[in-house]
mmCIF file of C-alpha atoms and ligand atoms in Angstrom:
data_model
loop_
_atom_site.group_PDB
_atom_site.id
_atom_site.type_symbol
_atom_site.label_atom_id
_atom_site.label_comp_id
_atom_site.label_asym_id
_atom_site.label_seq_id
_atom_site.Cartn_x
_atom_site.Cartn_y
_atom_site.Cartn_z
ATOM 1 C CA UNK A 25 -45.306 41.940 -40.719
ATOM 2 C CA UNK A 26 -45.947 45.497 -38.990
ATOM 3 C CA UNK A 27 -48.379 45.318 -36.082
ATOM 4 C CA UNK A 28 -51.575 47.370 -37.313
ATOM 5 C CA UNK A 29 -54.558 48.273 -34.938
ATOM 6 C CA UNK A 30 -56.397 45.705 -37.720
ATOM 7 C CA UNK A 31 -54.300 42.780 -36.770
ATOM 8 C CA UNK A 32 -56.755 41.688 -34.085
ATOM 9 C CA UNK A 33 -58.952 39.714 -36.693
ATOM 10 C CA UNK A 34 -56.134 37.599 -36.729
ATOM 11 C CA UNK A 35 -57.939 35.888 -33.303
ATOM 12 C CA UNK A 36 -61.491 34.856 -35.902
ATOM 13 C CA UNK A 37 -59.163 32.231 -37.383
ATOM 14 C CA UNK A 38 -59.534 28.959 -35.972
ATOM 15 C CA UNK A 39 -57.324 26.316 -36.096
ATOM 16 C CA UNK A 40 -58.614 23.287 -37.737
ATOM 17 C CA UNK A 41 -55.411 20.772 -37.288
ATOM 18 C CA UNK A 42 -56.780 17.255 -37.393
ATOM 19 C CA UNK A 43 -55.855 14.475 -35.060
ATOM 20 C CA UNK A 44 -52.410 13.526 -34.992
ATOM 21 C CA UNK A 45 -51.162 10.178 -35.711
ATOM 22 C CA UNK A 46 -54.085 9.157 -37.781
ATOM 23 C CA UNK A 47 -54.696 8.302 -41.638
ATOM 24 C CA UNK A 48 -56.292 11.400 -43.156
ATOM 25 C CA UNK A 49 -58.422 10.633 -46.519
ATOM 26 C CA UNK A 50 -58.973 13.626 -48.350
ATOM 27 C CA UNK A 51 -62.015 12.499 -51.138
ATOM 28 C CA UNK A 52 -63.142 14.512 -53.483
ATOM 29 C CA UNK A 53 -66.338 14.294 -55.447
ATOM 30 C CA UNK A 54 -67.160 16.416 -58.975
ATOM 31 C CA UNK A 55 -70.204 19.019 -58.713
ATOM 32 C CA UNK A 56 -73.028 18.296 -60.491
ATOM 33 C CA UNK A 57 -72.164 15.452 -62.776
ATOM 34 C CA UNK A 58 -74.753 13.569 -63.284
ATOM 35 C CA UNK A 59 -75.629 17.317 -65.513
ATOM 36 C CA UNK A 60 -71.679 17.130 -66.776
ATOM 37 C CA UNK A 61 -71.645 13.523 -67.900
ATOM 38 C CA UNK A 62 -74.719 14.353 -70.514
ATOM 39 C CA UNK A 63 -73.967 17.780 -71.658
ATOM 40 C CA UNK A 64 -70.474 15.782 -72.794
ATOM 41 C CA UNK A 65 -72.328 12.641 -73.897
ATOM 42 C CA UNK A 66 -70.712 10.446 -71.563
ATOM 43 C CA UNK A 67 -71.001 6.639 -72.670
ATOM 44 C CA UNK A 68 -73.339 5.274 -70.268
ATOM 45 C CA UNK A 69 -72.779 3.690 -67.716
ATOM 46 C CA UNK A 70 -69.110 3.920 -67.438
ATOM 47 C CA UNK A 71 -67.156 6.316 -70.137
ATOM 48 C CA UNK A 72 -63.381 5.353 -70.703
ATOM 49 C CA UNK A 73 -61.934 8.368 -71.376
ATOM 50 C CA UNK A 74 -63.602 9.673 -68.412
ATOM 51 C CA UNK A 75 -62.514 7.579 -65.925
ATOM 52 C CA UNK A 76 -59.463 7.704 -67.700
ATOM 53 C CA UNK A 77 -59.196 11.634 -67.362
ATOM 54 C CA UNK A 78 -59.811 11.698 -63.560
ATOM 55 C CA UNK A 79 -57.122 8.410 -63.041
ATOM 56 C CA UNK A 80 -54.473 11.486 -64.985
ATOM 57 C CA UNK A 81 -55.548 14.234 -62.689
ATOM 58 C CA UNK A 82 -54.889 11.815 -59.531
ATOM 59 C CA UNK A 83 -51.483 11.075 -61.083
ATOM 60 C CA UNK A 84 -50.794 14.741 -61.457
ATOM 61 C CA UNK A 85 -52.189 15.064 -57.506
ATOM 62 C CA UNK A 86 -49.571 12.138 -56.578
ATOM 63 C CA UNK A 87 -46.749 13.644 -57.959
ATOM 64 C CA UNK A 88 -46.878 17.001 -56.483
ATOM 65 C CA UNK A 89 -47.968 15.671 -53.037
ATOM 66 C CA UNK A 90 -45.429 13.199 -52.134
ATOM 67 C CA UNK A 91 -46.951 12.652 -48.610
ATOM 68 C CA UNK A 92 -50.123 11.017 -50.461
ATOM 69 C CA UNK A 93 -49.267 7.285 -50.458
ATOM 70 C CA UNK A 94 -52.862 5.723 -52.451
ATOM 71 C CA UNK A 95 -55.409 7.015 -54.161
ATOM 72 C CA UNK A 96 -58.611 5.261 -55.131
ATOM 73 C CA UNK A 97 -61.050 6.457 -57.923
ATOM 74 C CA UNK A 98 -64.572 5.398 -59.025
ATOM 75 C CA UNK A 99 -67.107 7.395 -61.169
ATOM 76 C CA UNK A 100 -66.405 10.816 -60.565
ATOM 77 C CA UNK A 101 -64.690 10.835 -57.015
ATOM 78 C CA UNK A 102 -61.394 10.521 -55.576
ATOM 79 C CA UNK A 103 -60.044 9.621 -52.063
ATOM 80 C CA UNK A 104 -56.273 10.379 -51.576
ATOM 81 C CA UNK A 105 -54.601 8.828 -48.280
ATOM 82 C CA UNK A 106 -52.337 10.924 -46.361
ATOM 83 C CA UNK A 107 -49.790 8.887 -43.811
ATOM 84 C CA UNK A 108 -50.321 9.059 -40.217
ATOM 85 C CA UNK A 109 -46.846 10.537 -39.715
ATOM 86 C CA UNK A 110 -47.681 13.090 -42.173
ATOM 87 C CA UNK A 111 -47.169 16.954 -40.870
ATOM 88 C CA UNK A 112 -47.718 19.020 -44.155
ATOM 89 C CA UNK A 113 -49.436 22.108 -43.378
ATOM 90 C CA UNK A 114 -49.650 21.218 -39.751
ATOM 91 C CA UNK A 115 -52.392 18.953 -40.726
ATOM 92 C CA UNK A 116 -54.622 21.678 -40.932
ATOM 93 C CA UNK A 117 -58.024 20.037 -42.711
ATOM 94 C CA UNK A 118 -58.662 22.955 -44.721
ATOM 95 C CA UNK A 119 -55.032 23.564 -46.528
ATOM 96 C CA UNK A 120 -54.931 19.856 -47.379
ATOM 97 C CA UNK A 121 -58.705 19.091 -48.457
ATOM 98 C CA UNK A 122 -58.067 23.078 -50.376
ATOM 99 C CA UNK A 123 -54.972 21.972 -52.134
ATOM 100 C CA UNK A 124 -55.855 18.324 -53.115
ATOM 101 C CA UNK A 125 -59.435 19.854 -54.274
ATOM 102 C CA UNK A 126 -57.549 22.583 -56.341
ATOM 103 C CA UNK A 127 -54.329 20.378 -57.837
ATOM 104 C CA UNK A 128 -56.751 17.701 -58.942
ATOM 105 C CA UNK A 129 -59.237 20.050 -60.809
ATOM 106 C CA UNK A 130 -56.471 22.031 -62.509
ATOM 107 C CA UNK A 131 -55.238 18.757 -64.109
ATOM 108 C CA UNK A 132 -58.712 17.309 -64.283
ATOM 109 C CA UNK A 133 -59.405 20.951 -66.631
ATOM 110 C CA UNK A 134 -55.629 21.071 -67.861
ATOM 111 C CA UNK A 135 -56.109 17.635 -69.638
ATOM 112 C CA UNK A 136 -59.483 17.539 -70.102
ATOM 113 C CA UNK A 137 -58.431 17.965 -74.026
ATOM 114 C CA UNK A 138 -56.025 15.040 -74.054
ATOM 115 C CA UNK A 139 -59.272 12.499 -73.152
ATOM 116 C CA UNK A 140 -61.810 14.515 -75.131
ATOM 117 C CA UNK A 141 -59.994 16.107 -77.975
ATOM 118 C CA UNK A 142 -63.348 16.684 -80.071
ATOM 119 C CA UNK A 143 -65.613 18.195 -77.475
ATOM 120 C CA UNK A 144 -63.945 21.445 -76.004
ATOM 121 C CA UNK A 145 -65.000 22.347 -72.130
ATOM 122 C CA UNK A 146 -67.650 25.414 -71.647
ATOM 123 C CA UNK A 147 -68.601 26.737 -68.899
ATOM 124 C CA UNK A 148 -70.120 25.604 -66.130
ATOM 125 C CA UNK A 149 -66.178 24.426 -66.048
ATOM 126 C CA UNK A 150 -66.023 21.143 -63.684
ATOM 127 C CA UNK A 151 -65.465 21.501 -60.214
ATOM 128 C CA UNK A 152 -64.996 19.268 -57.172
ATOM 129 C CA UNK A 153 -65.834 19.256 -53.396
ATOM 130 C CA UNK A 154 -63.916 17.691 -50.831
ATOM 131 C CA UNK A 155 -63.641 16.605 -47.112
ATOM 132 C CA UNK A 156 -60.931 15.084 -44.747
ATOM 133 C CA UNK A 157 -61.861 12.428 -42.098
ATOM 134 C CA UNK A 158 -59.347 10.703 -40.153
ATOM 135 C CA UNK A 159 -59.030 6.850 -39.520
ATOM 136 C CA UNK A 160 -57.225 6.067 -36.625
ATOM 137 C CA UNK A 161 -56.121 2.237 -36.941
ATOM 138 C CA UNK A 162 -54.786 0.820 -40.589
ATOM 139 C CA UNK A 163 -58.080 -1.744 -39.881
ATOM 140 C CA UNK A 164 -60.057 1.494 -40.546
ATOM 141 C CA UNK A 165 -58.395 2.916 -42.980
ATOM 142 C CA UNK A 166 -58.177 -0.270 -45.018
ATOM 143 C CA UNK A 167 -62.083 -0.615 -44.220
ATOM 144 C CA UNK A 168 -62.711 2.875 -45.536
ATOM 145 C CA UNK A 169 -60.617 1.424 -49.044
ATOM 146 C CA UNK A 170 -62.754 -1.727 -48.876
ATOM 147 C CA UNK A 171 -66.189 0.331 -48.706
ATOM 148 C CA UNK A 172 -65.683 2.430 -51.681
ATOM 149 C CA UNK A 173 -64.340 -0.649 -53.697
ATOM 150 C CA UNK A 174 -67.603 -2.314 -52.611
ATOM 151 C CA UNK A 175 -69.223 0.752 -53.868
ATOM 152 C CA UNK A 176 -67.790 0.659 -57.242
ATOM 153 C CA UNK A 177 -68.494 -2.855 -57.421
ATOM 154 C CA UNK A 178 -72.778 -3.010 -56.520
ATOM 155 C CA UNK A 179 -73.009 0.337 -58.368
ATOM 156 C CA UNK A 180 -71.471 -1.050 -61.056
ATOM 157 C CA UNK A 181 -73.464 -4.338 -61.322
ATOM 158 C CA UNK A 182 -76.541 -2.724 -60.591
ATOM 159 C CA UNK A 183 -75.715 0.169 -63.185
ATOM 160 C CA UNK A 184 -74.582 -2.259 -66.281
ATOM 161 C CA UNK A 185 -77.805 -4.084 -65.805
ATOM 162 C CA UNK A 186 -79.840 -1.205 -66.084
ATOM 163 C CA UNK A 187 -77.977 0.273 -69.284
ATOM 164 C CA UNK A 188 -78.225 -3.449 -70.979
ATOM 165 C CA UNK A 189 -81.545 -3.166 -70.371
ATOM 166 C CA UNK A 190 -82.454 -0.204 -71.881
ATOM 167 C CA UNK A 191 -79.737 -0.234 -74.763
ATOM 168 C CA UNK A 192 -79.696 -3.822 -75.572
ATOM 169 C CA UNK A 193 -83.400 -4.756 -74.159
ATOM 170 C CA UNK A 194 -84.999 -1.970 -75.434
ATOM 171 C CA UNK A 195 -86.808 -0.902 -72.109
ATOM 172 C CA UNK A 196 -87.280 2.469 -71.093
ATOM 173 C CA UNK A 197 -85.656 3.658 -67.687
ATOM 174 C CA UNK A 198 -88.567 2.899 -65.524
ATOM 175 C CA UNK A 199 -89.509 -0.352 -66.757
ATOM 176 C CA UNK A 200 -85.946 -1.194 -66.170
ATOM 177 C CA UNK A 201 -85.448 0.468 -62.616
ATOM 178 C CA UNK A 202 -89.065 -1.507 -61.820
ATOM 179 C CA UNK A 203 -87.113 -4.906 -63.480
ATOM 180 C CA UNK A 204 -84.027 -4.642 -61.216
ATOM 181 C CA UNK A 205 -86.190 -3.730 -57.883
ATOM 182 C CA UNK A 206 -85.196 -6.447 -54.792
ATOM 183 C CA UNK A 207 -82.649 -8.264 -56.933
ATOM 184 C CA UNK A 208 -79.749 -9.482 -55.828
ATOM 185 C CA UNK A 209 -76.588 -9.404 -56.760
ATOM 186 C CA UNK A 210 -76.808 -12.544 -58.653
ATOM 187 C CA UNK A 211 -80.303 -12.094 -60.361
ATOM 188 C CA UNK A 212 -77.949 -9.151 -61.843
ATOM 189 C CA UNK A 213 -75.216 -11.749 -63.209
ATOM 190 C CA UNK A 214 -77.979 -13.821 -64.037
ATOM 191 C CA UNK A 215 -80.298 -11.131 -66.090
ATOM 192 C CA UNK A 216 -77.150 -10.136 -68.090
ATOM 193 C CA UNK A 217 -76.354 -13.649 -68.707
ATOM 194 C CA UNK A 218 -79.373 -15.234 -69.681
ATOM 195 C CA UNK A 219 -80.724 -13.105 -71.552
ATOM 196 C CA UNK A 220 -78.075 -10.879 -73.158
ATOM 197 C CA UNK A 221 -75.333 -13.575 -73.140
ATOM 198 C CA UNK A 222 -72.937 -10.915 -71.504
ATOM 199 C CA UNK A 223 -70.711 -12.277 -68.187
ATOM 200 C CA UNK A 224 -70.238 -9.748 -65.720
ATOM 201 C CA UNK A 225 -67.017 -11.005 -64.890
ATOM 202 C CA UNK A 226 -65.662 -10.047 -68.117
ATOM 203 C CA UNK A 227 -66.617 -6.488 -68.085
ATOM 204 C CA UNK A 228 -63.649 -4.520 -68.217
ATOM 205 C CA UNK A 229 -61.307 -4.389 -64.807
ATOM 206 C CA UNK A 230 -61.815 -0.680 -64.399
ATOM 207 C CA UNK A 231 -65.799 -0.731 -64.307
ATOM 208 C CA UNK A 232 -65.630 -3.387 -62.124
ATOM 209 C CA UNK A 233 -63.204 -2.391 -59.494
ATOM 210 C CA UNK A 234 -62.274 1.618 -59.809
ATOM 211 C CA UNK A 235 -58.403 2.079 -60.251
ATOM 212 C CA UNK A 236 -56.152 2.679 -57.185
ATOM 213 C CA UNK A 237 -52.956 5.037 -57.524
ATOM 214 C CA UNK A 238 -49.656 4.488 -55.648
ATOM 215 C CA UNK A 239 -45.892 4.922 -56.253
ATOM 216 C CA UNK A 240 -44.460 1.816 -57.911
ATOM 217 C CA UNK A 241 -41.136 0.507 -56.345
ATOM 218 C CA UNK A 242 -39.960 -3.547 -56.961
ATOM 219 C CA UNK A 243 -42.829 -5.223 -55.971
ATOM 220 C CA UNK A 244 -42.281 -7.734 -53.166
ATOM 221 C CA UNK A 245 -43.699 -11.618 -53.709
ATOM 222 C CA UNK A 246 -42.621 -13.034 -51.203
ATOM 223 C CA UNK A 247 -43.886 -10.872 -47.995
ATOM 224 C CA UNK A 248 -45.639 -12.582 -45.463
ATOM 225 C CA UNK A 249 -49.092 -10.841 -45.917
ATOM 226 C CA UNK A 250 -50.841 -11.361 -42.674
ATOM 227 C CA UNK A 251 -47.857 -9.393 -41.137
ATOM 228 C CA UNK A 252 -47.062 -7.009 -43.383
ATOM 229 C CA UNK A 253 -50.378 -5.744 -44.741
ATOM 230 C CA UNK A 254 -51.369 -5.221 -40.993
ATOM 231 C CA UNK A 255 -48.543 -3.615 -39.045
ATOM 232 C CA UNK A 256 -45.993 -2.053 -41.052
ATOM 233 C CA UNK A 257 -42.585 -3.241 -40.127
ATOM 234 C CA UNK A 258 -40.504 -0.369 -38.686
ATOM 235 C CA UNK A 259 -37.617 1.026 -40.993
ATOM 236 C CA UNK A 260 -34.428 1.029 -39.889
ATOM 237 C CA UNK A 261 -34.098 4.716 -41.402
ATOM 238 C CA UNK A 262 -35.221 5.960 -38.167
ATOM 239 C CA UNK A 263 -33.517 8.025 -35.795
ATOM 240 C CA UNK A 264 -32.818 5.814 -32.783
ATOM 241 C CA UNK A 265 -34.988 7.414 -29.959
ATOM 242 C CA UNK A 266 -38.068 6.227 -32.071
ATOM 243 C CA UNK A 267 -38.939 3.121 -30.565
ATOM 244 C CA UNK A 268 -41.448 0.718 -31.066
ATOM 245 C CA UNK A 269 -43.253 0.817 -27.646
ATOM 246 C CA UNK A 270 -44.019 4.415 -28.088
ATOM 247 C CA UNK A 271 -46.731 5.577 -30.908
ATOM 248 C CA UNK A 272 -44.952 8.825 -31.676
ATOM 249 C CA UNK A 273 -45.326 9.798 -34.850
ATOM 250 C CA UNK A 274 -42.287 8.282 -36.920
ATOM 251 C CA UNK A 275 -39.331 11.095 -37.806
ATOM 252 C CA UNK A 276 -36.648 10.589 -40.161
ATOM 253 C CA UNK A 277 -33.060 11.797 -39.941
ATOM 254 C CA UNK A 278 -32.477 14.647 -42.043
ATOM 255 C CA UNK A 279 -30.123 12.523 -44.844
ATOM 256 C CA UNK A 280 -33.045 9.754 -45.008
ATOM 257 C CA UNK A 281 -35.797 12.509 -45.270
ATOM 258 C CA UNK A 282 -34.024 13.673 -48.184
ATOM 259 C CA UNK A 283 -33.440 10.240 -49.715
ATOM 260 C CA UNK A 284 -36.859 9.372 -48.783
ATOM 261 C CA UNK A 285 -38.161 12.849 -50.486
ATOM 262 C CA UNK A 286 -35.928 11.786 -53.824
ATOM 263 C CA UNK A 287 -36.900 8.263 -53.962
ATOM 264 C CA UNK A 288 -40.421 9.375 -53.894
ATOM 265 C CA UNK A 289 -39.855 12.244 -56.336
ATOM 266 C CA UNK A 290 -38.590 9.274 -59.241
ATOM 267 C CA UNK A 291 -41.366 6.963 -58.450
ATOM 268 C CA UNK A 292 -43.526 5.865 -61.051
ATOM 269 C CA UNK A 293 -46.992 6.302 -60.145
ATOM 270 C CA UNK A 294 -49.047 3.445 -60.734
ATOM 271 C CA UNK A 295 -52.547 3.041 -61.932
ATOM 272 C CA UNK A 296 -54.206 -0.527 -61.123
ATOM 273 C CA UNK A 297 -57.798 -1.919 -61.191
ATOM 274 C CA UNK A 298 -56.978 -4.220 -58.550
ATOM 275 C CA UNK A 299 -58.773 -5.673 -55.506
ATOM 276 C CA UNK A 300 -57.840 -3.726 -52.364
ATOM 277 C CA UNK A 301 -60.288 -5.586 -50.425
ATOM 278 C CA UNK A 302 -57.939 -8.522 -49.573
ATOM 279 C CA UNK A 303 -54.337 -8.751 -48.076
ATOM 280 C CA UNK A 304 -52.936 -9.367 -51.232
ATOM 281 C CA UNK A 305 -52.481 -5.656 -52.695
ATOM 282 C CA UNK A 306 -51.019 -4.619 -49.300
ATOM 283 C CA UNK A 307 -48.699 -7.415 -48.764
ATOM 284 C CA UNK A 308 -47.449 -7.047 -51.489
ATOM 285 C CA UNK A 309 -46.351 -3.360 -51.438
ATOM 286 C CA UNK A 310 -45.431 -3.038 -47.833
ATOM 287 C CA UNK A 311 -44.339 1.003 -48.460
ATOM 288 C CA UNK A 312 -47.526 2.125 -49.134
ATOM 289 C CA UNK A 313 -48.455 1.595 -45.113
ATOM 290 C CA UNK A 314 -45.092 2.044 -43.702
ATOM 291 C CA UNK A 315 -45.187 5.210 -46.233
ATOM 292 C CA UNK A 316 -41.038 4.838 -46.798
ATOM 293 C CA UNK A 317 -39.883 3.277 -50.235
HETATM 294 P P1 DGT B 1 -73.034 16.087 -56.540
HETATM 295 O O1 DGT B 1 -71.867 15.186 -56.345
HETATM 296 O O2 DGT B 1 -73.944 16.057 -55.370
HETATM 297 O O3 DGT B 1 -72.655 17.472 -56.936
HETATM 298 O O4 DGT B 1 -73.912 15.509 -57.781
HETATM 299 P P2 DGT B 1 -73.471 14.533 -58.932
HETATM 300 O O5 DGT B 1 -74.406 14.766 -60.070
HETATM 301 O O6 DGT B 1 -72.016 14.645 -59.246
HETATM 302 O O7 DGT B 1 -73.790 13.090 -58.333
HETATM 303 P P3 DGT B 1 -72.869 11.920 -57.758
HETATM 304 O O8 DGT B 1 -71.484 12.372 -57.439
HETATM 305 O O9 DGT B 1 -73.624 11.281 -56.635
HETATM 306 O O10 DGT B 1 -72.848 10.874 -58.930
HETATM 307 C C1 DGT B 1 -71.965 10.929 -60.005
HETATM 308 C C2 DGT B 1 -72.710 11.206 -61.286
HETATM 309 O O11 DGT B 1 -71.768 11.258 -62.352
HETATM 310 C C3 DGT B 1 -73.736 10.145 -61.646
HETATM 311 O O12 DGT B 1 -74.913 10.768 -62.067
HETATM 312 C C4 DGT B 1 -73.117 9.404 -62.803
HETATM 313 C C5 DGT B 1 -72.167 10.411 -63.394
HETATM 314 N N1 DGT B 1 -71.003 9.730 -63.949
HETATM 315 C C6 DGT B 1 -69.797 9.522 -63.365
HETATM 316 N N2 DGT B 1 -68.995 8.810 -64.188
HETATM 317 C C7 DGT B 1 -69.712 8.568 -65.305
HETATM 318 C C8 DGT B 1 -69.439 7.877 -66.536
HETATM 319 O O13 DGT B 1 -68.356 7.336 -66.774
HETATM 320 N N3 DGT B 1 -70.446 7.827 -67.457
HETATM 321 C C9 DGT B 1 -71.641 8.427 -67.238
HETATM 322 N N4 DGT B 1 -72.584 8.352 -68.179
HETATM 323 N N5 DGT B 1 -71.933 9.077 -66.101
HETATM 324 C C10 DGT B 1 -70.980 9.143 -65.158
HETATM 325 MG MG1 MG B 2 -70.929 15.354 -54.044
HETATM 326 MG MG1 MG B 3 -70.561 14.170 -57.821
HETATM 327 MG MG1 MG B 4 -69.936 10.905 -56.891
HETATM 328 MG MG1 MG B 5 -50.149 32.218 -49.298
#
């Protein structure tokens, strides 16, 4: 590019490259739709083809950003995991959070007529925010996983007693918010099951525990899960002068970058209402730490 006595401005742009060698969760949240779900009659509390929709537009993120290794959804936001040894765009917050934010609204808009094939969108169009934070230990990262599945779960309790009793108990909304005031979580279970004869724990999977996204390879059921979940074993892809004493960011030869690019590229993304709370989901799918297939 020519040098111009306007290139100064150059100098306002700051950099905004987030900490290295750290787990960056990009979540995204949809604007303004509590006012979306009811212009589009949204079953209440949960709507299928909703939830359904934004689990599609987080496959459709996945696939075209093979550094993401999980996703987890619930209601109408997204967090997508990025791997500590990831480098795309320098890590700068903005051009991540920008193009996650973007990719997943274009599908979210793209396919909106697949999921709702009677009610065409208008605008206000949906939109979505988004943010980056960093996690710097797989402890917090996994914690960060655990509090949004906890989330989903007393939201979801608390939200399928208050529908039941409105729909099925015929209360109106503050009569039932009054109802559910200082309950715990099992008055909840114990509201829906006395007196509407409905278990919680057979509510469908998805209300209950959001869906989490990841690429599928064989799953593994033997790995020792204490081990594996926590410290992901080195991979013996790595170009010697990466050593395990040293927390250098992990760099592939350029053959196994490219095998590790195709490999990733064929992947089946998965979709799974699954608890990510426990060791099991991790242990069990060792790549999705150690971010190589
Ligand atoms: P925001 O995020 O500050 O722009 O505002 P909202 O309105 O998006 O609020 P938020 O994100 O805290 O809460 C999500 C809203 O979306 C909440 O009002 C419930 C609604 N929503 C999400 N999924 C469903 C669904 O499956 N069914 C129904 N009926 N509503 C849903
Ligand atoms: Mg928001
Ligand atoms: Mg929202
Ligand atoms: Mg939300
Ligand atoms: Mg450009």
């Amino acid at each position: 590019m020519a040098n111009s006595k306007y290139e100064y401005v150059r100098a306002f742009e700051q950099p905004d490259c987030l900490l290295p060698n750290t787990w960056i969760v990009v979540r995204i949240d949809g604007r303004g739709f509590h006012k979306l779900s009811a212009k589009y009659e949204f079953g209440k509390p949960n709507d299928r083809r909703a939830l359904d929709l934004m689990n599609a537009a987080a496959v459709g993120v996945m696939k075209e950003l093979p550094d993401l290794v999980v996703g987890y959804g619930v209601s109408d936001e997204y967090s997508f995991v990025f791997h500590k040894d990831c480098v795309l765009f320098e890590r700068r917050a903005s051009k991540l959070t920008t193009t996650i934010v973007s990719t997943f609204t274009s599908y979210y808009v793209h396919l909106w007529q697949t999921y709702f094939p009677s009610t065409p969108l208008s605008p206000p169009l949906p939109s979505f925010d988004g943010r980056a934070v960093v996690y710097p230990s797989v402890r917090n990262l996994r914690d960060y996983m655990s509090w949004r599945q906890v989330d989903c779960h007393i939201n979801n309790l608390y939200n399928t007693t208050f529908w039941t009793l409105i729909q099925q108990g015929g209360m109106d909304a503050k009569d039932a918010e009054k109802e559910l005031q200082g309950t715990l979580s099992s008055d909840k279970n114990e509201i829906l099951f006395s007196r509407f004869g409905i278990n919680y724990n057979n509510e469908p999977e998805i209300f209950k525990k959001g869906s989490v996204v990841f690429r599928e390879y064989e799953i593994n059921p033997l790995v020792d899960q204490s081990s594996a979940s926590v410290a992901p074993k080195p991979n013996p892809q790595f170009h010697e002068g990466h050593t395990d004493s040293t927390d250098a960011p992990q760099k592939l030869s350029k053959s196994a970058a490219e095998k590790d690019r195709k490999t990733k590229a064929k992947a089946k993304i998965a979709v799974e209402h699954i608890d990510i709370i426990k060791d099991d989901f991790w242990g069990r799918r060792p790549w999705i730490l150690s971010g190589q297939p």
